[in-house]
Short mmCIF file of C-alpha atoms in Angstrom, two decimals:
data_model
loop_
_atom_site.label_atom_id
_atom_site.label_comp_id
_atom_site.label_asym_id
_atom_site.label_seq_id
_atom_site.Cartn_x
_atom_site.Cartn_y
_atom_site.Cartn_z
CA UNK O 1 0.00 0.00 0.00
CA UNK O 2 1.49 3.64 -1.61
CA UNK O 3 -0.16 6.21 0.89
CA UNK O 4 0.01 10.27 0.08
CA UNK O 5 -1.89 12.46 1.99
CA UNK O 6 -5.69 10.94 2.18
CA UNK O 7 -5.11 8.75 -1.62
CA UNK O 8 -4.18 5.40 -0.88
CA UNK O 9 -3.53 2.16 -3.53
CA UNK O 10 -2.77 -1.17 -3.03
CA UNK O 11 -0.64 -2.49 -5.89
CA UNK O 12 -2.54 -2.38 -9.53
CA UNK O 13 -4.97 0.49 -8.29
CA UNK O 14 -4.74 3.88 -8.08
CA UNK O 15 -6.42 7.00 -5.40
CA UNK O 16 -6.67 10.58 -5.37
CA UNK O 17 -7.30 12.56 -2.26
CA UNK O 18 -5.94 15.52 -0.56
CA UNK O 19 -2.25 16.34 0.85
CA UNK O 20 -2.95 18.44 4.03
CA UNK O 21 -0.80 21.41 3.97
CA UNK O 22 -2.05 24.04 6.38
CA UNK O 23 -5.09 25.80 7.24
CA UNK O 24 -6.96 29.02 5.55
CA UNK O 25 -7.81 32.35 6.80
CA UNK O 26 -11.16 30.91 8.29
CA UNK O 27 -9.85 28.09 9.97
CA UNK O 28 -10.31 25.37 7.57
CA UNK O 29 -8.03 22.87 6.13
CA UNK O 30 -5.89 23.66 3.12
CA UNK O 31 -5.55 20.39 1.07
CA UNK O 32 -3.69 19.69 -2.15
CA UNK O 33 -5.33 17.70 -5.03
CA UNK O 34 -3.16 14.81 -5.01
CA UNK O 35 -3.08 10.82 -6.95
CA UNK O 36 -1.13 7.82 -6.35
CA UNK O 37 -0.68 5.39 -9.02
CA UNK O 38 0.78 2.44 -7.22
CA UNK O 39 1.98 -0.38 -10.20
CA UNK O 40 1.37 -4.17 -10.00
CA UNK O 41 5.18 -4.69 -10.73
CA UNK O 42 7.97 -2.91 -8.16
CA UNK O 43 10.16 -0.49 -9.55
CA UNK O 44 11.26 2.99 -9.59
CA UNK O 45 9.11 5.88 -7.84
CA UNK O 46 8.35 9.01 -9.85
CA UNK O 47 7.00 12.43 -8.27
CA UNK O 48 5.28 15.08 -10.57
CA UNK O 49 3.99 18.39 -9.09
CA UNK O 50 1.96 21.18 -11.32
CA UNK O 51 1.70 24.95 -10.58
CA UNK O 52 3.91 25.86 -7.92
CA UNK O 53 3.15 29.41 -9.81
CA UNK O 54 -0.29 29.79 -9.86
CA UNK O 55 -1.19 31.09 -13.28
CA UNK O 56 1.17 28.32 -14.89
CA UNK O 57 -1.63 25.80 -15.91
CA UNK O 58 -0.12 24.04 -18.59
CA UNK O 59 1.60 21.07 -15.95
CA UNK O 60 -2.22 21.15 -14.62
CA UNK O 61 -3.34 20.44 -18.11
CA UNK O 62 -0.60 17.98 -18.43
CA UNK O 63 -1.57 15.74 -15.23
CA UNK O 64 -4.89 16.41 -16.39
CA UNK O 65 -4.67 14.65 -19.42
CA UNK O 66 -2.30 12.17 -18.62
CA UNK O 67 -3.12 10.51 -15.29
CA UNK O 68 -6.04 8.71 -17.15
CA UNK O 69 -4.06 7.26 -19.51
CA UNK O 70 -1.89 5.39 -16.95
CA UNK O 71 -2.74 1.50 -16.34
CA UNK O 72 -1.62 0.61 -12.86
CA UNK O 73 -2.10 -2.93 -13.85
CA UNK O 74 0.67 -2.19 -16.60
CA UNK O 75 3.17 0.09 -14.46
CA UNK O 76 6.09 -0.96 -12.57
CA UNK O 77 6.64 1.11 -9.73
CA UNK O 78 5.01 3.81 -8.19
CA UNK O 79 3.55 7.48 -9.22
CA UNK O 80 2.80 10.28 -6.78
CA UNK O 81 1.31 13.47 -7.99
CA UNK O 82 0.57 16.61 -6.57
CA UNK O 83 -1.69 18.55 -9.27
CA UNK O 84 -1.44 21.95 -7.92
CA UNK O 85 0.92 23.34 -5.79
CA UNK O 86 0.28 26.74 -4.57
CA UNK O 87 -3.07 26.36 -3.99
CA UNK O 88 -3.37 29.99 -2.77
CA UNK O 89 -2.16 31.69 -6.13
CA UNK O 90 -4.29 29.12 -7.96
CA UNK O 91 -7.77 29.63 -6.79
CA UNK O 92 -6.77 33.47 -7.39
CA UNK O 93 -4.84 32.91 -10.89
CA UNK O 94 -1.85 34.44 -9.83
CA UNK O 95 1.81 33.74 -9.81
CA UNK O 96 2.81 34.32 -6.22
CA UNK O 97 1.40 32.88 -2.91
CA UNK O 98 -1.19 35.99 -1.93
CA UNK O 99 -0.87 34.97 1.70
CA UNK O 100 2.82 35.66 2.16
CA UNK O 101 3.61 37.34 -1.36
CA UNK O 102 5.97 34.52 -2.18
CA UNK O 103 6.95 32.86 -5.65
CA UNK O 104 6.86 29.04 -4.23
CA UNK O 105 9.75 28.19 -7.01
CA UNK O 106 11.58 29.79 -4.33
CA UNK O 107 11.04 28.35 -0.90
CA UNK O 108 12.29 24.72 -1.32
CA UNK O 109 13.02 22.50 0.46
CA UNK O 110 10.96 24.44 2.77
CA UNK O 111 10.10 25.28 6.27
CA UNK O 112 7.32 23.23 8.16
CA UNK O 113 7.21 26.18 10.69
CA UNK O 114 7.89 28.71 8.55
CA UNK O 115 5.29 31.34 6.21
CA UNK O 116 2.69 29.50 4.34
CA UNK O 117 4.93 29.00 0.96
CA UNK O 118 7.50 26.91 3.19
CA UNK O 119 4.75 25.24 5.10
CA UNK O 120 3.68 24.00 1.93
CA UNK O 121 7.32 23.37 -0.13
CA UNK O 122 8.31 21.34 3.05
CA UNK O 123 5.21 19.12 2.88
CA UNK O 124 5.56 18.71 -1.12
CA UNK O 125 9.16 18.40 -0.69
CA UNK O 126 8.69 15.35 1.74
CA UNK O 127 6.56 13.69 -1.04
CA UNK O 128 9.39 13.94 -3.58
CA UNK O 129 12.24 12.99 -1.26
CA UNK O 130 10.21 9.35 -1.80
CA UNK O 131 11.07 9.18 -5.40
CA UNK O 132 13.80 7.95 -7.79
CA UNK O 133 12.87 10.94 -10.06
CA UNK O 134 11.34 14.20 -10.09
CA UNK O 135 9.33 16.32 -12.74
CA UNK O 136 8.00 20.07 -11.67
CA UNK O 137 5.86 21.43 -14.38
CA UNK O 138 5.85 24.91 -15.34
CA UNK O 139 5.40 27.51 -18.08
CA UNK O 140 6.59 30.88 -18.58
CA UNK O 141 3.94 32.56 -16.68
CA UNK O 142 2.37 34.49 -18.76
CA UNK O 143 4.96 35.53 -21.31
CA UNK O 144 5.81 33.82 -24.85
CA UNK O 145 8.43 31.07 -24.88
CA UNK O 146 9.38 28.19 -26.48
CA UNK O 147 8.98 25.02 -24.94
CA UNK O 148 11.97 23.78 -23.32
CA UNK O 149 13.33 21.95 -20.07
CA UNK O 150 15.41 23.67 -17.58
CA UNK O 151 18.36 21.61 -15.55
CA UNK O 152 19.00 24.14 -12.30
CA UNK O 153 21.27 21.91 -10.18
CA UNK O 154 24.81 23.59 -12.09
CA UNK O 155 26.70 21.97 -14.02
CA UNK O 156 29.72 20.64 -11.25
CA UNK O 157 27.18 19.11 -9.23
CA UNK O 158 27.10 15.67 -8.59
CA UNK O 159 23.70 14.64 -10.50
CA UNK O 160 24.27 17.06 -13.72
CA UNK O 161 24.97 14.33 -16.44
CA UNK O 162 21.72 12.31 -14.39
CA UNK O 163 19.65 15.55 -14.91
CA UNK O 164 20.99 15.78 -18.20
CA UNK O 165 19.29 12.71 -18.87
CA UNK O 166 16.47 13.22 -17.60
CA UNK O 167 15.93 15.97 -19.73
CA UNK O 168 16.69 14.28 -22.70
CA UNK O 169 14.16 11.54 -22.24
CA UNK O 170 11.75 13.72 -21.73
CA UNK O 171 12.82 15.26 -25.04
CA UNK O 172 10.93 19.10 -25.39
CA UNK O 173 13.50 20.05 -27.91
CA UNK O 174 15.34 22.97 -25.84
CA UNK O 175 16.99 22.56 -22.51
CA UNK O 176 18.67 25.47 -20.55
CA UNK O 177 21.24 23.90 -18.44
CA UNK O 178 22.11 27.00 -15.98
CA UNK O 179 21.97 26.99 -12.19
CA UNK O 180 19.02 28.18 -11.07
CA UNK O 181 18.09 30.63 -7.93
CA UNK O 182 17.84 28.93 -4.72
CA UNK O 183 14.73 27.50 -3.62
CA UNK O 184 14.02 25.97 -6.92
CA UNK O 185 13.20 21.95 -6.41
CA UNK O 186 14.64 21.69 -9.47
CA UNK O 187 18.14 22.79 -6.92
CA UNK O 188 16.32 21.06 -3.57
CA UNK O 189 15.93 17.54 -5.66
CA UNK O 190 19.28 17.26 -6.80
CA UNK O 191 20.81 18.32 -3.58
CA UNK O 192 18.92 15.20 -2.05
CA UNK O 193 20.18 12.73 -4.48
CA UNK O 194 17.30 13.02 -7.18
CA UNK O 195 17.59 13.57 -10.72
CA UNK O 196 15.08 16.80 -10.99
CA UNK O 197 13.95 18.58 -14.26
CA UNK O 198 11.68 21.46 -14.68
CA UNK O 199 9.90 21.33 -17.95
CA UNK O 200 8.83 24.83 -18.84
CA UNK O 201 6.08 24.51 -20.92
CA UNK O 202 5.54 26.88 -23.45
CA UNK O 203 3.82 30.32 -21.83
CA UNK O 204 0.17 31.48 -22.08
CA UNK O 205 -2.75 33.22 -20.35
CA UNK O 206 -4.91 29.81 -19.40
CA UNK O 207 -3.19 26.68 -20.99
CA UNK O 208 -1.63 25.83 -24.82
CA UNK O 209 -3.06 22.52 -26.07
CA UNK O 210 0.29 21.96 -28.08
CA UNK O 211 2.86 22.92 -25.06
CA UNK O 212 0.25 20.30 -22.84
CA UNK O 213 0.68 17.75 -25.84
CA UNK O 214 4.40 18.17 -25.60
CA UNK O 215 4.20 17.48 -21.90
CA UNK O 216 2.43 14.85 -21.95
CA UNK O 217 4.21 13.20 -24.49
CA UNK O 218 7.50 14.09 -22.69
CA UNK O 219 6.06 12.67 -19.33
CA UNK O 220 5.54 8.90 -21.46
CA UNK O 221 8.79 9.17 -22.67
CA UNK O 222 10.26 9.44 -19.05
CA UNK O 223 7.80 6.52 -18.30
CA UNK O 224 9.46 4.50 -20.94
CA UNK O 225 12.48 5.49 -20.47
CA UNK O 226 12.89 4.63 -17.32
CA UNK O 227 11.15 1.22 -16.82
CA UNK O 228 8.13 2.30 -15.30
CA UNK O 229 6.24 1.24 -18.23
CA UNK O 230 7.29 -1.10 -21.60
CA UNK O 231 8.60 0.47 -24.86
CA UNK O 232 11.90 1.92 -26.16
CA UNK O 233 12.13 5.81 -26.65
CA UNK O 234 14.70 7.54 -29.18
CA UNK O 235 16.31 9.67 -27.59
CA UNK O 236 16.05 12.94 -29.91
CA UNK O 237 19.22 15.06 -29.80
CA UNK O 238 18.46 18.47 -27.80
CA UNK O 239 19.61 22.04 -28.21
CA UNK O 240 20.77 23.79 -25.17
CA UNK O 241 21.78 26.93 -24.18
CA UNK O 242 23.70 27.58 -21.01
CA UNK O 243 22.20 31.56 -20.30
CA UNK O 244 19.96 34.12 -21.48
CA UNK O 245 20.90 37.63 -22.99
CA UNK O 246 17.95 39.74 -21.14
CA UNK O 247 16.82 42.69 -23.41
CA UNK O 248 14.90 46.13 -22.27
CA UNK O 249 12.80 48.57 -23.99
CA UNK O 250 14.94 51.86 -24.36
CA UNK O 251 12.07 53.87 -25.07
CA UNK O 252 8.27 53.59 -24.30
CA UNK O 253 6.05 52.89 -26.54
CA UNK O 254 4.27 49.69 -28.63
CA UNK O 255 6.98 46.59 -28.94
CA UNK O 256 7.41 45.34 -32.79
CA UNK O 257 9.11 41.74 -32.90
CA UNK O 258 11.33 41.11 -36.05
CA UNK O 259 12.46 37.62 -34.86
CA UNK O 260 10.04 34.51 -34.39
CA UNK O 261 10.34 32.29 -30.97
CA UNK O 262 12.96 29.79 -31.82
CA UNK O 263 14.56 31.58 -34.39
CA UNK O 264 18.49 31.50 -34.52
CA UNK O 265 19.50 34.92 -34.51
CA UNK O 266 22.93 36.30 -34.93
CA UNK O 267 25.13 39.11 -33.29
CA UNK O 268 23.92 42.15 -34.51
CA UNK O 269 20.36 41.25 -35.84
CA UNK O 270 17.51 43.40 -35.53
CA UNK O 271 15.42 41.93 -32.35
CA UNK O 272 12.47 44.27 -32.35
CA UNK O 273 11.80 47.86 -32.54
CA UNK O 274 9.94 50.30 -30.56
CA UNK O 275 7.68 52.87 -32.33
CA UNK O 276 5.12 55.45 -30.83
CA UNK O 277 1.62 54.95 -31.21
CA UNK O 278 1.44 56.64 -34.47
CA UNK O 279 3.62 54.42 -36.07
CA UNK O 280 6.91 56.22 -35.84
CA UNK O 281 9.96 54.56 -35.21
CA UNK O 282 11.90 55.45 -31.81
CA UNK O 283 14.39 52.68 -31.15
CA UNK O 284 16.00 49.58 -32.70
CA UNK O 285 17.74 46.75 -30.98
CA UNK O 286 19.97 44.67 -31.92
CA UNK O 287 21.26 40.99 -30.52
CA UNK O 288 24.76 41.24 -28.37
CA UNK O 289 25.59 37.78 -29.34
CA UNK O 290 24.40 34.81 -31.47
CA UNK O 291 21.42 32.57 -29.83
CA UNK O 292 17.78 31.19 -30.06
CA UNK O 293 14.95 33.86 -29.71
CA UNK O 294 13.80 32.30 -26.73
CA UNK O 295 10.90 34.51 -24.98
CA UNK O 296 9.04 37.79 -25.19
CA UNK O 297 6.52 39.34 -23.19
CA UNK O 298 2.83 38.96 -24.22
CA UNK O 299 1.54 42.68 -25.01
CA UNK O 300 3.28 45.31 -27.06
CA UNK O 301 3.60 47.81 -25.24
CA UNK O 302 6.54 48.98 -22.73
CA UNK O 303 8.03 51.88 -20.94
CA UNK O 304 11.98 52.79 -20.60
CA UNK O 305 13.75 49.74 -18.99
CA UNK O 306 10.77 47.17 -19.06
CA UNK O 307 11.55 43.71 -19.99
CA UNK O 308 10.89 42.87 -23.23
CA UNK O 309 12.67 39.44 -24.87
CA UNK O 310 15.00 36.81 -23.80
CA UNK O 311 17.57 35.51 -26.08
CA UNK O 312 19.18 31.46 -25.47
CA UNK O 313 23.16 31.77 -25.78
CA UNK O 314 26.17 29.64 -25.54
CA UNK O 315 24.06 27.39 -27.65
CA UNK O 316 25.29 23.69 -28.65
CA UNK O 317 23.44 20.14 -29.04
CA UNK O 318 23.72 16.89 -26.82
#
C-alpha cells in the first residue's frame, strides 16, 4: 500500500485525495489535489507536481490529461502526484502565494514552521524525497516562450549528467542547463540525491493545447524510459543553451518583434523595434551575441527599462 496524503492504492490500483498542507484564513483545512498510481510490478518511484506558480496551468493540463491514460495494472513502480501546488495563487490565478507574497519556485526545500509558501514546499518536498525521479511542471507565466526543459542543479554538481538525462528523455527540444536561484526543487531535488527537471512549458494566459501535448508526451517518454512502463524511446538530440541575454525597452512605446520564438539569430540582428503609437519609429535593438529567440513578453507595449525578450546563448546540441 502507496499512501500520500488521504489517496491510498494497493498495488494495480490507483487514489486521489488531498495532501494536508495548512489551514486558511477561516480556519479550515488547506488540502492539495493529489493521486497515487501504485503499479502491479515494483520499480522505480516518480514524483510530478503542477503549478507551484499559480497562473502556470499548462503542468495542470498535463496531469490532467495524462493521469487517465496510466494502467496501474501495466506500471512498474510507483507514481505520486501533486496537481497543484500553490493552492493559494491558484484559486486566485496568480503567480505568487497571496498569503505571504511569495513565488513558491523559491522556498524549497521548505520550512514546516515557517510562512505559508514553506509550510507547503516542506510538505511537497517530503513527497518527492520518496522518489527515484522528479518532474516540476511549469510555463513561462504568462509571457511567450518556447517550450523547453530547464536543468537548475549547475553543471559541477554531482547529479548534472543524471539531470541531463532526464531531460533528454523527456525530449521538449530545448533545454537550458544553468543553475538556477535557490529554492528551486529543481536545486532542492538534486541536492537530495534526485535527478530533478523542470519542464517549462511553453507560456500562455490559461493553458496551450500543443505545449500540454508536448508534456504529456514528454512525461511517457520518461515513463518508458525509465522502466516504469514497456517500450523503447529515441532519444532525440536536444539544443541547449547555457544563459539568457535579457533585453529592455529603451524607449516607451508599442513593442514590434522582427524575430520569431525559436529563431536563430545572430550578433547584430535586428530583435524588435519600438515605435510610438502613431507608427513612428523610436528605437531599434539589436542581438549582443548569437542565440535562439527564446521569450518575449505577451503585449506590445513597454516603458523605458521594461523587460521585453529573452535571447538562449552559448548554444550547442547533446
Amino acid at each position: 500500500m502507496i499512501t500520500l496524503g488521504t489517496a491510498s492504492a494497493a498495488p494495480g490500483e490507483m487514489d486521489v485525495g488531498r495532501l494536508e498542507v495548512g489551514e486558511s484564513r477561516d480556519g479550515g483545512s488547506v488540502g492539495l489535489p493529489v493521486a497515487v498510481i501504485n503499479g502491479a510490478s515494483s520499480g522505480k518511484t516518480l514524483y510530478m507536481q503542477a503549478a507551484s506558480d499559480g497562473d502556470e496551468l499548462n503542468g495542470v493540463g498535463v496531469i490532467q490529461r495524462v493521469v487517465p491514460q496510466i494502467d496501474p495494472a501495466e506500471l512498474s513502480g510507483a507514481i505520486l502526484v501533486v496537481g497543484i501546488v500553490n493552492y493559494h495563487a491558484f484559486q486566485v490565478a496568480q503567480h505568487r502565494n497571496p498569503i505571504d507574497d511569495t513565488k513558491m519556485n523559491r522556498a524549497y526545500p521548505g520550512d514546516e514552521r515557517g510562512t505559508s509558501s514553506e509550510r507547503i514546499a516542506a510538505t511537497t518536498f517530503q513527497a518527492a524525497r520518496r522518489a527515484d525521479l522528479i518532474l516540476d511542471l511549469h510555463q513561462g507565466s504568462t509571457s511567450r516562450m518556447i517550450d523547453e526543459v530547464r536543468v537548475r542543479c549547475g553543471r559541477h554538481h554531482r547529479m548534472h549528467a543524471k539531470c541531463l538525462r532526464l531531460a533528454k528523455t523527456f525530449g521538449c527540444g530545448y533545454v537550458l542547463d544553468q543553475k538556477g536561484p535557490d529554492g528551486q526543487l529543481a536545486r532542492a531535488g538534486p541536492d537530495a540525491g534526485i535527478p530533478t527537471i523542470d519542464p517549462e512549458l511553453g507560456g500562455c494566459v490559461g493553458w496551450d493545447e500543443e505545449s500540454i501535448r508536448k508534456g504529456v508526451e514528454g512525461v511517457h517518454n520518461v515513463l518508458r524510459g525509465y522502466g516504469f512502463v514497456d517500450g523503447d524511446v529515441e532519444l532525440q538530440a536536444q539544443t541547449r543553451a547555457r544563459g539568457f541575454d535579457q533585453y529592455g525597452s529603451p524607449a516607451g512605446g508599442l513593442v514590434r518583434f522582427k524575430r520569431d520564438l525559436g529563431e536563430k539569430v545572430s550578433s547584430g540582428d535586428v530583435l524588435f523595434e519600438v515605435t510610438d503609437v502613431f507608427g513612428q519609429l523610436k528605437a531599434r535593438v539589436t542581438a549582443d551575441h548569437a542565440g535562439i529567440f527564446w521569450r518575449t513578453r505577451r503585449l506590445p507595449q513597454v516603458a523605458s527599462g521594461e523587460y521585453v525578450c529573452s535571447v538562449g546563448i552559448d548554444i550547442d546540441t547533446y
